[in-house]
Amino acid sequence: MSDLRALLHRTADLAAEFLESLDDRPVYPRVVPEELRAALGGPLPDEPTDPGEVVELLAAAAEPGLVAMPSGRYFGFVIGGGLPASLAADWLASAWDQNAGLYVGGPSASVVEEIVQEWVCDLLRLPPDSSIGLVTGTQMGSVTALAAARFRVLERAGWDVSGDGLSGSPRVRVLVGAQRHITIDRSLRLLGLGAPEVVSADDQGRMEAAALREALSAGDGPTIVCAQAGEVNTGAFDPFEEIADATAEHDAWLHVDGAFGLWASASAQLRYLVRGVERADSWITDAHKWLNVPYDSALVLCADPEAHRAAMTVSASYLIQDDAGTVRDQVDWVPEFSRRARGFAVYAALRSLGRTGLAELIEGTCACARRFAAGIVELPGVQLLNEVVLNQVLFRFESDERTEEVLRTVQEAGEVWMGGTTWDGRRAIRISVSNWQTGAEEIDLALNAFRSAVQASTHAPAR
Ligand SMILES: Cc1ncc(COP(=O)(O)O)c(C=O)c1O
């Protein structure tokens, strides 16, 4: 055991060394896959290797290929960094190594999820008796919620999808906004629901409620509508009040993908953006994005616990399940069977932030996004493409070539990192401020990086 203690202490040192290097290391590593393959690979050893040696070797060989993703200077995709309490709780979850599928596999792992349900419904102002599942990401959250939706809308049409499957069932209509996230399409594909009907969106990516109304009236039968809180490029929110009115008239199920945007509910300043969202039937939000829980972690919530459970539950004679419903068996709420005790890290993040800390995190990162937007428009040729209502900034230069060149120069300089996208048919640069460590200093570094890249640009600005 003393060897194990020494190993874990040494591992903690290696982890701390990486985290302490975040302020100085290039955000994106200069590495080619061959180097990593050479360092990590070779034939599988015949003989065992000492655990300490394995960890040293892994840490050294992986080091050149690590992205400083938990850094406050990382603005790519929509990525948080592990809050200290959450990171530490995640380590404990590994050490405790509970199989958190059933209460009997770990009572604390089960109860901690109940507490997370109470706290999250309170913070996000969702119906307090909504059911919850802790899944790997928004992708699996949407699979879970849409499985519940599929169950319920078909049940209303007199069809038991659990028993009879989809062959011969009434067709389920699914309506989505033109700028829904692609994980919605994959969820529908995995659930056998096929490609969705697409409703037009405005220039910010918000679903147009009038177009939804028209589309709903043009058909009938079991229907699901997928709305969005936080478009991945612009951060825009669909008009939930109008969407909820329309779906209610057609007895449709309303699902909301709020991978990051749903956390706006936790801020008194930003809550107006999600007005009406509580009227949906299901919601999904990531913990590994704006809540800054280490990967991978997300929350799926459902206002119809019966449908949620019916879509997910399993039983077998060797399992020890609670039929009386006095304790939580997590297999009833998620697609996994055996699973990690994902609740501890979420609990620790919420507990360490508290209500005010969470609001400050959300509001502070949005203020950083506004600071960046105000600075970037000062540069020659910049066109700001979004209304900066949240933590996302989207902009471009005069031509695709110049946009790409400036972005590449900034990425290669290594002080900050962000990605590109295509918006309205042309290349654009997207900034997401989602990390608890990002402040004015990191934003000014990013602005300076763009300033230098613009000065160095060889593509002449349009006259
Ligand atoms: C709106 C939206 N939905 C879904 C996803 C997918 O989330 P995950 O990668 O956690 O599955 C993202 C990722 O950025 C997103 O922004």
Short mmCIF file of N, CA and C and ligand atoms in Angstrom, two decimals, residues 78 136-140 181 183 228-232 257 259-260 286 288-289, ligand 1:
data_model
loop_
_atom_site.label_atom_id
_atom_site.label_comp_id
_atom_site.label_asym_id
_atom_site.label_seq_id
_atom_site.Cartn_x
_atom_site.Cartn_y
_atom_site.Cartn_z
N VAL A 78 -16.36 24.76 -27.45
CA VAL A 78 -16.93 25.34 -26.23
C VAL A 78 -16.37 24.46 -25.11
N THR A 136 -22.53 11.12 -20.65
CA THR A 136 -21.18 11.51 -21.04
C THR A 136 -21.10 12.88 -21.69
N GLY A 137 -22.17 13.28 -22.36
CA GLY A 137 -22.14 14.56 -23.06
C GLY A 137 -23.52 14.88 -23.60
N THR A 138 -23.64 16.04 -24.22
CA THR A 138 -24.92 16.41 -24.79
C THR A 138 -25.37 15.41 -25.85
N GLN A 139 -24.40 14.85 -26.57
CA GLN A 139 -24.78 13.85 -27.57
C GLN A 139 -25.62 12.73 -26.94
N MET A 140 -25.10 12.10 -25.90
CA MET A 140 -25.86 10.99 -25.29
C MET A 140 -27.07 11.49 -24.51
N HIS A 181 -27.61 21.79 -33.51
CA HIS A 181 -26.30 21.13 -33.48
C HIS A 181 -26.42 19.76 -34.13
N THR A 183 -25.35 17.00 -33.37
CA THR A 183 -25.59 15.85 -32.47
C THR A 183 -27.09 15.51 -32.40
N GLN A 228 -33.16 25.09 -29.25
CA GLN A 228 -31.76 25.22 -28.84
C GLN A 228 -31.55 26.45 -27.94
N ALA A 229 -30.81 26.24 -26.86
CA ALA A 229 -30.40 27.35 -26.00
C ALA A 229 -28.90 27.50 -26.18
N GLY A 230 -28.47 28.44 -27.03
CA GLY A 230 -27.05 28.65 -27.26
C GLY A 230 -26.59 27.99 -28.54
N GLU A 231 -26.61 28.75 -29.64
CA GLU A 231 -26.10 28.23 -30.91
C GLU A 231 -24.58 28.18 -30.81
N VAL A 232 -23.98 27.12 -31.34
CA VAL A 232 -22.56 26.87 -31.06
C VAL A 232 -21.62 27.97 -31.58
N ASP A 257 -31.88 21.55 -26.58
CA ASP A 257 -30.44 21.33 -26.50
C ASP A 257 -29.83 22.61 -25.93
N ALA A 259 -26.66 22.76 -24.45
CA ALA A 259 -25.33 22.22 -24.11
C ALA A 259 -24.54 23.18 -23.23
N PHE A 260 -24.55 24.46 -23.60
CA PHE A 260 -23.92 25.45 -22.70
C PHE A 260 -24.93 26.54 -22.32
N ASP A 286 -24.46 20.35 -20.81
CA ASP A 286 -23.18 19.75 -20.44
C ASP A 286 -22.70 20.28 -19.10
N HIS A 288 -19.40 19.44 -18.64
CA HIS A 288 -17.98 19.61 -19.01
C HIS A 288 -17.72 20.87 -19.85
N LYS A 289 -18.74 21.62 -20.14
CA LYS A 289 -18.50 22.89 -20.84
C LYS A 289 -18.46 24.01 -19.79
C1 LIG B 1 -25.46 23.39 -28.86
C2 LIG B 1 -24.61 22.15 -28.74
N1 LIG B 1 -25.20 20.93 -28.73
C3 LIG B 1 -24.50 19.80 -28.61
C4 LIG B 1 -23.13 19.81 -28.50
C5 LIG B 1 -22.39 18.52 -28.34
O1 LIG B 1 -21.97 18.38 -27.01
P1 LIG B 1 -21.10 17.12 -26.52
O2 LIG B 1 -19.80 17.28 -27.24
O3 LIG B 1 -20.99 17.31 -25.06
O4 LIG B 1 -21.81 15.87 -26.89
C6 LIG B 1 -22.46 21.04 -28.52
C7 LIG B 1 -20.99 21.10 -28.45
O5 LIG B 1 -20.39 22.15 -28.53
C8 LIG B 1 -23.22 22.24 -28.62
O6 LIG B 1 -22.63 23.44 -28.62
#
